[in-house]
Amino acid sequence: MKARVAPSSLARFSTRFLFTPYRSNFCASNFYYSWRRFTCLVQSRIFISLRAVWTFAYSTNKHIFFKKEICICGMSLLASGEVNVAADRASVFFFVQSTPSGQFTASAVSSSGQVWTSSYSSEEWIKIYEEGGAASNEQFFEWLNDANSKITAETNDNSLEIKWSKEDEEGFFFEICSLHLVQEPPNAFIRLFRSLLNDRSAFYEKATNTEAQLDEMRNQMEKLEQRASQLSEFCSNLETTLISKFTTILNEKLKKK
């Protein structure tokens, strides 16, 4: 499953969440209920933004999203999607990343504001994809991102388990991966959101710098083409001049004879 977010979700979040004040009367009698309403409002808007950030990154990199990794601030987005929890049908958005040090992290966010995370070392991750039957890490993530793969999620106490199943040639599904995520404290939601925004800013900064470098290379190529054209014209004129002088000298020698 892939996250489905309207193209205007990110813009709608930016204008409404960042620039629209929350109007509420925080007096002593209703402080608790006002704070609960405010918290739910913030969590719901942040959840929309989390989906929008990754969906926007996917939509601008469709040709490399599954075949290659999107590198964001040293992290590589390897898999993402949205799934409903079996118990209460709550929507959960998840994503898996890798770090330059070889560690892997899995994170999940529910529409109610709950956050689950889990980290794996390179050895633990190799064991996970080998148990799923994958020959390599690349093949493993191709399976996770396959549209035909079946994704299920279940909650148990303070944990979340996400399972991927793949269909075999006979039409039966077999489990290829099961990630066990532990629930984080409430403030982890804000920390995760801040981290994603920082990663997104770093991604666009890197993309902008790359575009500037490409423009500079294009300008240099144009200058080299102009220089090559000038040299070609100079060589042609030089060749014509030499032939003309040689012909003149040859004619003078013939006249003397």
PDB file of C-alpha atoms in Angstrom:
ATOM      1  CA  MET A   1       0.000   0.000   0.000  1.00  0.00           C
ATOM      2  CA  LYS A   2       1.177   3.489  -0.803  1.00  0.00           C
ATOM      3  CA  ALA A   3       0.123   6.654   0.968  1.00  0.00           C
ATOM      4  CA  ARG A   4      -2.559   8.559  -0.921  1.00  0.00           C
ATOM      5  CA  VAL A   5      -2.446  12.277  -0.254  1.00  0.00           C
ATOM      6  CA  ALA A   6      -4.019  15.071  -2.238  1.00  0.00           C
ATOM      7  CA  PRO A   7      -1.463  17.286  -4.004  1.00  0.00           C
ATOM      8  CA  SER A   8      -2.598  20.287  -1.974  1.00  0.00           C
ATOM      9  CA  SER A   9      -2.138  18.651   1.436  1.00  0.00           C
ATOM     10  CA  LEU A  10       1.288  20.157   2.038  1.00  0.00           C
ATOM     11  CA  ALA A  11       0.214  23.630   1.004  1.00  0.00           C
ATOM     12  CA  ARG A  12      -2.969  23.361   3.046  1.00  0.00           C
ATOM     13  CA  PHE A  13      -0.960  22.317   6.104  1.00  0.00           C
ATOM     14  CA  SER A  14       1.550  25.142   5.676  1.00  0.00           C
ATOM     15  CA  THR A  15      -1.093  27.842   5.499  1.00  0.00           C
ATOM     16  CA  ARG A  16      -3.512  26.511   8.101  1.00  0.00           C
ATOM     17  CA  PHE A  17      -1.167  25.014  10.703  1.00  0.00           C
ATOM     18  CA  LEU A  18       1.749  27.416  10.568  1.00  0.00           C
ATOM     19  CA  PHE A  19      -0.166  30.659  10.078  1.00  0.00           C
ATOM     20  CA  THR A  20      -3.621  30.049  11.587  1.00  0.00           C
ATOM     21  CA  PRO A  21      -3.816  30.642  15.364  1.00  0.00           C
ATOM     22  CA  TYR A  22      -5.823  28.270  17.498  1.00  0.00           C
ATOM     23  CA  ARG A  23      -8.641  30.273  19.074  1.00  0.00           C
ATOM     24  CA  SER A  24      -9.650  28.896  22.442  1.00  0.00           C
ATOM     25  CA  ASN A  25     -10.431  30.279  25.900  1.00  0.00           C
ATOM     26  CA  PHE A  26      -7.764  28.834  28.223  1.00  0.00           C
ATOM     27  CA  CYS A  27      -9.427  29.702  31.505  1.00  0.00           C
ATOM     28  CA  ALA A  28      -9.085  27.606  34.650  1.00  0.00           C
ATOM     29  CA  SER A  29     -12.452  25.863  34.301  1.00  0.00           C
ATOM     30  CA  ASN A  30     -11.936  24.415  30.833  1.00  0.00           C
ATOM     31  CA  PHE A  31      -8.147  24.372  30.552  1.00  0.00           C
ATOM     32  CA  TYR A  32      -7.945  20.574  30.483  1.00  0.00           C
ATOM     33  CA  TYR A  33     -10.543  20.106  27.740  1.00  0.00           C
ATOM     34  CA  SER A  34      -9.164  23.003  25.718  1.00  0.00           C
ATOM     35  CA  TRP A  35      -5.680  21.514  25.930  1.00  0.00           C
ATOM     36  CA  ARG A  36      -6.990  18.117  24.798  1.00  0.00           C
ATOM     37  CA  ARG A  37      -8.738  19.722  21.835  1.00  0.00           C
ATOM     38  CA  PHE A  38      -5.602  21.677  20.977  1.00  0.00           C
ATOM     39  CA  THR A  39      -3.410  18.556  21.208  1.00  0.00           C
ATOM     40  CA  CYS A  40      -5.718  16.522  18.964  1.00  0.00           C
ATOM     41  CA  LEU A  41      -5.840  19.374  16.464  1.00  0.00           C
ATOM     42  CA  VAL A  42      -2.051  19.652  16.319  1.00  0.00           C
ATOM     43  CA  GLN A  43      -1.572  15.884  16.043  1.00  0.00           C
ATOM     44  CA  SER A  44      -4.099  15.535  13.236  1.00  0.00           C
ATOM     45  CA  ARG A  45      -2.517  18.374  11.255  1.00  0.00           C
ATOM     46  CA  ILE A  46       0.992  17.034  11.805  1.00  0.00           C
ATOM     47  CA  PHE A  47      -0.155  13.573  10.660  1.00  0.00           C
ATOM     48  CA  ILE A  48      -1.371  15.094   7.402  1.00  0.00           C
ATOM     49  CA  SER A  49       1.943  16.875   6.975  1.00  0.00           C
ATOM     50  CA  LEU A  50       3.968  13.700   7.581  1.00  0.00           C
ATOM     51  CA  ARG A  51       2.097  11.994   4.766  1.00  0.00           C
ATOM     52  CA  ALA A  52       2.438  15.051   2.558  1.00  0.00           C
ATOM     53  CA  VAL A  53       6.199  15.374   3.098  1.00  0.00           C
ATOM     54  CA  TRP A  54       6.968  11.814   1.993  1.00  0.00           C
ATOM     55  CA  THR A  55       4.305  11.764  -0.744  1.00  0.00           C
ATOM     56  CA  PHE A  56       5.687  14.999  -2.185  1.00  0.00           C
ATOM     57  CA  ALA A  57       9.206  13.553  -2.096  1.00  0.00           C
ATOM     58  CA  TYR A  58       7.905  10.431  -3.853  1.00  0.00           C
ATOM     59  CA  SER A  59       5.957  12.375  -6.479  1.00  0.00           C
ATOM     60  CA  THR A  60       9.040  14.425  -7.416  1.00  0.00           C
ATOM     61  CA  ASN A  61      11.272  11.346  -7.634  1.00  0.00           C
ATOM     62  CA  LYS A  62       9.010   8.682  -9.143  1.00  0.00           C
ATOM     63  CA  HIS A  63      11.702   7.408 -11.468  1.00  0.00           C
ATOM     64  CA  ILE A  64      14.136   6.629  -8.633  1.00  0.00           C
ATOM     65  CA  PHE A  65      11.860   5.973  -5.652  1.00  0.00           C
ATOM     66  CA  PHE A  66      11.922   2.173  -5.691  1.00  0.00           C
ATOM     67  CA  LYS A  67      14.914   1.454  -7.915  1.00  0.00           C
ATOM     68  CA  LYS A  68      17.283   3.744  -6.050  1.00  0.00           C
ATOM     69  CA  GLU A  69      17.338   5.327  -2.622  1.00  0.00           C
ATOM     70  CA  ILE A  70      16.272   8.879  -1.879  1.00  0.00           C
ATOM     71  CA  CYS A  71      19.075  10.265   0.297  1.00  0.00           C
ATOM     72  CA  ILE A  72      17.874  12.874   2.749  1.00  0.00           C
ATOM     73  CA  CYS A  73      20.341  14.328   5.250  1.00  0.00           C
ATOM     74  CA  GLY A  74      22.341  11.098   5.340  1.00  0.00           C
ATOM     75  CA  MET A  75      19.191   8.970   5.596  1.00  0.00           C
ATOM     76  CA  SER A  76      17.845   6.829   2.747  1.00  0.00           C
ATOM     77  CA  LEU A  77      14.106   6.305   2.417  1.00  0.00           C
ATOM     78  CA  LEU A  78      13.681   2.619   1.590  1.00  0.00           C
ATOM     79  CA  ALA A  79       9.990   1.871   2.067  1.00  0.00           C
ATOM     80  CA  SER A  80       6.849   3.756   3.032  1.00  0.00           C
ATOM     81  CA  GLY A  81       3.107   3.347   2.952  1.00  0.00           C
ATOM     82  CA  GLU A  82      -0.170   3.495   4.812  1.00  0.00           C
ATOM     83  CA  VAL A  83      -2.051   0.640   6.459  1.00  0.00           C
ATOM     84  CA  ASN A  84      -5.095   0.246   8.703  1.00  0.00           C
ATOM     85  CA  VAL A  85      -4.683  -1.430  12.097  1.00  0.00           C
ATOM     86  CA  ALA A  86      -6.748  -4.613  12.226  1.00  0.00           C
ATOM     87  CA  ALA A  87      -8.314  -3.884  15.626  1.00  0.00           C
ATOM     88  CA  ASP A  88      -9.772  -0.380  15.262  1.00  0.00           C
ATOM     89  CA  ARG A  89      -9.113   0.315  11.554  1.00  0.00           C
ATOM     90  CA  ALA A  90      -7.034   3.352  12.526  1.00  0.00           C
ATOM     91  CA  SER A  91      -4.820   4.672   9.763  1.00  0.00           C
ATOM     92  CA  VAL A  92      -1.076   4.218  10.326  1.00  0.00           C
ATOM     93  CA  PHE A  93       1.601   5.797   8.158  1.00  0.00           C
ATOM     94  CA  PHE A  94       4.992   4.063   8.266  1.00  0.00           C
ATOM     95  CA  PHE A  95       8.420   4.415   6.676  1.00  0.00           C
ATOM     96  CA  VAL A  96      11.745   2.569   6.826  1.00  0.00           C
ATOM     97  CA  GLN A  97      15.096   4.346   6.544  1.00  0.00           C
ATOM     98  CA  SER A  98      18.774   3.462   6.571  1.00  0.00           C
ATOM     99  CA  THR A  99      21.715   5.462   7.929  1.00  0.00           C
ATOM    100  CA  PRO A 100      25.255   5.777   6.525  1.00  0.00           C
ATOM    101  CA  SER A 101      26.493   3.739   9.504  1.00  0.00           C
ATOM    102  CA  GLY A 102      24.470   0.740   8.315  1.00  0.00           C
ATOM    103  CA  GLN A 103      21.641   0.957  10.847  1.00  0.00           C
ATOM    104  CA  PHE A 104      17.982   0.719   9.883  1.00  0.00           C
ATOM    105  CA  THR A 105      15.067   2.489  11.551  1.00  0.00           C
ATOM    106  CA  ALA A 106      11.346   1.863  11.191  1.00  0.00           C
ATOM    107  CA  SER A 107       8.807   4.483  12.282  1.00  0.00           C
ATOM    108  CA  ALA A 108       5.021   4.532  12.297  1.00  0.00           C
ATOM    109  CA  VAL A 109       2.533   7.294  13.092  1.00  0.00           C
ATOM    110  CA  SER A 110      -1.198   6.861  13.644  1.00  0.00           C
ATOM    111  CA  SER A 111      -3.886   9.437  12.932  1.00  0.00           C
ATOM    112  CA  SER A 112      -4.551   9.588  16.690  1.00  0.00           C
ATOM    113  CA  GLY A 113      -1.006  10.815  17.363  1.00  0.00           C
ATOM    114  CA  GLN A 114       0.699   7.621  18.544  1.00  0.00           C
ATOM    115  CA  VAL A 115       4.286   7.009  17.458  1.00  0.00           C
ATOM    116  CA  TRP A 116       6.135   3.683  17.246  1.00  0.00           C
ATOM    117  CA  THR A 117       9.799   3.250  16.370  1.00  0.00           C
ATOM    118  CA  SER A 118      12.370   0.493  16.154  1.00  0.00           C
ATOM    119  CA  SER A 119      16.074   0.372  15.260  1.00  0.00           C
ATOM    120  CA  TYR A 120      18.112  -2.491  13.821  1.00  0.00           C
ATOM    121  CA  SER A 121      21.823  -3.008  13.329  1.00  0.00           C
ATOM    122  CA  SER A 122      23.143  -4.153   9.952  1.00  0.00           C
ATOM    123  CA  GLU A 123      23.547  -7.714  11.281  1.00  0.00           C
ATOM    124  CA  GLU A 124      19.984  -7.782  12.603  1.00  0.00           C
ATOM    125  CA  TRP A 125      18.661  -6.416   9.326  1.00  0.00           C
ATOM    126  CA  ILE A 126      20.529  -9.021   7.277  1.00  0.00           C
ATOM    127  CA  LYS A 127      18.962 -11.707   9.446  1.00  0.00           C
ATOM    128  CA  ILE A 128      15.500 -10.214   8.860  1.00  0.00           C
ATOM    129  CA  TYR A 129      15.673 -10.204   5.062  1.00  0.00           C
ATOM    130  CA  GLU A 130      17.383 -13.602   4.915  1.00  0.00           C
ATOM    131  CA  GLU A 131      14.554 -15.092   6.993  1.00  0.00           C
ATOM    132  CA  GLY A 132      12.128 -13.584   4.474  1.00  0.00           C
ATOM    133  CA  GLY A 133      13.875 -15.414   1.636  1.00  0.00           C
ATOM    134  CA  ALA A 134      15.446 -12.382  -0.041  1.00  0.00           C
ATOM    135  CA  ALA A 135      18.858 -12.836  -1.614  1.00  0.00           C
ATOM    136  CA  SER A 136      19.928  -9.225  -1.086  1.00  0.00           C
ATOM    137  CA  ASN A 137      18.877  -6.027   0.614  1.00  0.00           C
ATOM    138  CA  GLU A 138      17.847  -4.521  -2.740  1.00  0.00           C
ATOM    139  CA  GLN A 139      15.584  -7.463  -3.539  1.00  0.00           C
ATOM    140  CA  PHE A 140      14.107  -7.285  -0.041  1.00  0.00           C
ATOM    141  CA  PHE A 141      13.028  -3.666  -0.449  1.00  0.00           C
ATOM    142  CA  GLU A 142      11.669  -4.368  -3.914  1.00  0.00           C
ATOM    143  CA  TRP A 143       9.404  -6.919  -2.248  1.00  0.00           C
ATOM    144  CA  LEU A 144       8.369  -4.455   0.476  1.00  0.00           C
ATOM    145  CA  ASN A 145       7.506  -1.818  -2.138  1.00  0.00           C
ATOM    146  CA  ASP A 146       5.737  -4.243  -4.466  1.00  0.00           C
ATOM    147  CA  ALA A 147       2.148  -3.147  -5.061  1.00  0.00           C
ATOM    148  CA  ASN A 148       1.043  -6.798  -4.870  1.00  0.00           C
ATOM    149  CA  SER A 149       2.522  -7.291  -1.399  1.00  0.00           C
ATOM    150  CA  LYS A 150       0.008  -7.570   1.439  1.00  0.00           C
ATOM    151  CA  ILE A 151       0.574  -5.335   4.482  1.00  0.00           C
ATOM    152  CA  THR A 152      -1.128  -5.826   7.851  1.00  0.00           C
ATOM    153  CA  ALA A 153      -0.690  -4.088  11.206  1.00  0.00           C
ATOM    154  CA  GLU A 154      -1.669  -5.115  14.730  1.00  0.00           C
ATOM    155  CA  THR A 155      -1.308  -3.357  18.075  1.00  0.00           C
ATOM    156  CA  ASN A 156      -0.503  -5.180  21.302  1.00  0.00           C
ATOM    157  CA  ASP A 157      -0.150  -3.262  24.584  1.00  0.00           C
ATOM    158  CA  ASN A 158       2.494  -0.625  23.806  1.00  0.00           C
ATOM    159  CA  SER A 159       3.771  -2.104  20.563  1.00  0.00           C
ATOM    160  CA  LEU A 160       2.887  -2.247  16.889  1.00  0.00           C
ATOM    161  CA  GLU A 161       3.651  -5.113  14.533  1.00  0.00           C
ATOM    162  CA  ILE A 162       3.717  -4.566  10.771  1.00  0.00           C
ATOM    163  CA  LYS A 163       3.815  -7.615   8.520  1.00  0.00           C
ATOM    164  CA  TRP A 164       4.508  -7.923   4.801  1.00  0.00           C
ATOM    165  CA  SER A 165       3.323 -10.956   2.836  1.00  0.00           C
ATOM    166  CA  LYS A 166       4.162 -11.872  -0.751  1.00  0.00           C
ATOM    167  CA  GLU A 167       2.143 -14.013  -3.131  1.00  0.00           C
ATOM    168  CA  ASP A 168       3.877 -17.083  -4.548  1.00  0.00           C
ATOM    169  CA  GLU A 169       3.359 -18.713  -7.939  1.00  0.00           C
ATOM    170  CA  GLU A 170       0.481 -20.837  -6.622  1.00  0.00           C
ATOM    171  CA  GLY A 171      -1.426 -17.844  -5.275  1.00  0.00           C
ATOM    172  CA  PHE A 172      -0.622 -18.372  -1.588  1.00  0.00           C
ATOM    173  CA  PHE A 173       0.771 -15.593   0.595  1.00  0.00           C
ATOM    174  CA  PHE A 174       3.887 -16.155   2.691  1.00  0.00           C
ATOM    175  CA  GLU A 175       5.359 -13.745   5.233  1.00  0.00           C
ATOM    176  CA  ILE A 176       8.525 -11.976   4.110  1.00  0.00           C
ATOM    177  CA  CYS A 177       8.966  -9.482   6.950  1.00  0.00           C
ATOM    178  CA  SER A 178       7.629  -8.673  10.402  1.00  0.00           C
ATOM    179  CA  LEU A 179       8.755  -5.514  12.213  1.00  0.00           C
ATOM    180  CA  HIS A 180       8.060  -5.040  15.918  1.00  0.00           C
ATOM    181  CA  LEU A 181       7.847  -1.348  16.848  1.00  0.00           C
ATOM    182  CA  VAL A 182       7.711   0.051  20.393  1.00  0.00           C
ATOM    183  CA  GLN A 183       5.427   2.952  21.301  1.00  0.00           C
ATOM    184  CA  GLU A 184       7.177   6.228  22.077  1.00  0.00           C
ATOM    185  CA  PRO A 185       6.113   8.942  24.575  1.00  0.00           C
ATOM    186  CA  PRO A 186       3.732  11.685  23.330  1.00  0.00           C
ATOM    187  CA  ASN A 187       6.497  14.242  22.745  1.00  0.00           C
ATOM    188  CA  ALA A 188       8.096  11.871  20.234  1.00  0.00           C
ATOM    189  CA  PHE A 189       5.468  12.968  17.709  1.00  0.00           C
ATOM    190  CA  ILE A 190       6.770  16.529  17.685  1.00  0.00           C
ATOM    191  CA  ARG A 191      10.385  15.329  17.618  1.00  0.00           C
ATOM    192  CA  LEU A 192       9.685  13.055  14.653  1.00  0.00           C
ATOM    193  CA  PHE A 193       7.844  15.798  12.815  1.00  0.00           C
ATOM    194  CA  ARG A 194      10.691  18.260  13.397  1.00  0.00           C
ATOM    195  CA  SER A 195      13.190  15.694  12.146  1.00  0.00           C
ATOM    196  CA  LEU A 196      11.185  15.113   8.957  1.00  0.00           C
ATOM    197  CA  LEU A 197      10.908  18.820   8.253  1.00  0.00           C
ATOM    198  CA  ASN A 198      14.660  19.227   8.755  1.00  0.00           C
ATOM    199  CA  ASP A 199      15.296  16.296   6.414  1.00  0.00           C
ATOM    200  CA  ARG A 200      12.946  17.793   3.833  1.00  0.00           C
ATOM    201  CA  SER A 201      14.686  21.182   4.060  1.00  0.00           C
ATOM    202  CA  ALA A 202      18.074  19.504   3.659  1.00  0.00           C
ATOM    203  CA  PHE A 203      16.754  17.568   0.650  1.00  0.00           C
ATOM    204  CA  TYR A 204      15.570  20.725  -1.123  1.00  0.00           C
ATOM    205  CA  GLU A 205      18.764  22.565  -0.231  1.00  0.00           C
ATOM    206  CA  LYS A 206      20.794  19.749  -1.737  1.00  0.00           C
ATOM    207  CA  ALA A 207      18.540  19.681  -4.806  1.00  0.00           C
ATOM    208  CA  THR A 208      18.908  23.462  -5.218  1.00  0.00           C
ATOM    209  CA  ASN A 209      22.698  23.258  -4.949  1.00  0.00           C
ATOM    210  CA  THR A 210      22.752  20.428  -7.480  1.00  0.00           C
ATOM    211  CA  GLU A 211      20.605  22.445  -9.886  1.00  0.00           C
ATOM    212  CA  ALA A 212      22.961  25.411  -9.516  1.00  0.00           C
ATOM    213  CA  GLN A 213      25.937  23.174 -10.273  1.00  0.00           C
ATOM    214  CA  LEU A 214      24.156  21.819 -13.347  1.00  0.00           C
ATOM    215  CA  ASP A 215      23.454  25.357 -14.574  1.00  0.00           C
ATOM    216  CA  GLU A 216      27.116  26.248 -14.121  1.00  0.00           C
ATOM    217  CA  MET A 217      28.160  23.140 -16.055  1.00  0.00           C
ATOM    218  CA  ARG A 218      25.721  24.031 -18.850  1.00  0.00           C
ATOM    219  CA  ASN A 219      27.226  27.523 -19.078  1.00  0.00           C
ATOM    220  CA  GLN A 220      30.720  26.057 -19.246  1.00  0.00           C
ATOM    221  CA  MET A 221      29.610  23.651 -21.971  1.00  0.00           C
ATOM    222  CA  GLU A 222      28.144  26.521 -23.985  1.00  0.00           C
ATOM    223  CA  LYS A 223      31.406  28.460 -23.646  1.00  0.00           C
ATOM    224  CA  LEU A 224      33.383  25.390 -24.733  1.00  0.00           C
ATOM    225  CA  GLU A 225      31.103  24.947 -27.747  1.00  0.00           C
ATOM    226  CA  GLN A 226      31.621  28.592 -28.723  1.00  0.00           C
ATOM    227  CA  ARG A 227      35.383  28.209 -28.316  1.00  0.00           C
ATOM    228  CA  ALA A 228      35.374  25.022 -30.386  1.00  0.00           C
ATOM    229  CA  SER A 229      33.373  26.788 -33.098  1.00  0.00           C
ATOM    230  CA  GLN A 230      35.874  29.668 -33.130  1.00  0.00           C
ATOM    231  CA  LEU A 231      38.819  27.255 -33.363  1.00  0.00           C
ATOM    232  CA  SER A 232      37.121  25.366 -36.187  1.00  0.00           C
ATOM    233  CA  GLU A 233      36.553  28.617 -38.088  1.00  0.00           C
ATOM    234  CA  PHE A 234      40.166  29.689 -37.462  1.00  0.00           C
ATOM    235  CA  CYS A 235      41.481  26.353 -38.774  1.00  0.00           C
ATOM    236  CA  SER A 236      39.315  26.643 -41.872  1.00  0.00           C
ATOM    237  CA  ASN A 237      40.552  30.189 -42.577  1.00  0.00           C
ATOM    238  CA  LEU A 238      44.147  29.142 -41.940  1.00  0.00           C
ATOM    239  CA  GLU A 239      43.809  26.240 -44.345  1.00  0.00           C
ATOM    240  CA  THR A 240      42.381  28.529 -47.032  1.00  0.00           C
ATOM    241  CA  THR A 241      45.179  31.070 -46.489  1.00  0.00           C
ATOM    242  CA  LEU A 242      47.919  28.427 -46.697  1.00  0.00           C
ATOM    243  CA  ILE A 243      46.494  26.943 -49.893  1.00  0.00           C
ATOM    244  CA  SER A 244      46.246  30.407 -51.444  1.00  0.00           C
ATOM    245  CA  LYS A 245      49.868  31.248 -50.544  1.00  0.00           C
ATOM    246  CA  PHE A 246      51.105  27.879 -51.782  1.00  0.00           C
ATOM    247  CA  THR A 247      49.304  28.390 -55.088  1.00  0.00           C
ATOM    248  CA  THR A 248      50.801  31.875 -55.472  1.00  0.00           C
ATOM    249  CA  ILE A 249      54.338  30.626 -54.796  1.00  0.00           C
ATOM    250  CA  LEU A 250      53.885  27.728 -57.220  1.00  0.00           C
ATOM    251  CA  ASN A 251      52.642  30.053 -59.989  1.00  0.00           C
ATOM    252  CA  GLU A 252      55.636  32.373 -59.523  1.00  0.00           C
ATOM    253  CA  LYS A 253      58.070  29.461 -59.883  1.00  0.00           C
ATOM    254  CA  LEU A 254      56.326  28.280 -63.032  1.00  0.00           C
ATOM    255  CA  LYS A 255      56.565  31.773 -64.563  1.00  0.00           C
ATOM    256  CA  LYS A 256      60.325  31.930 -63.931  1.00  0.00           C
ATOM    257  CA  LYS A 257      60.851  28.684 -65.790  1.00  0.00           C
TER     258      LYS A 257
END
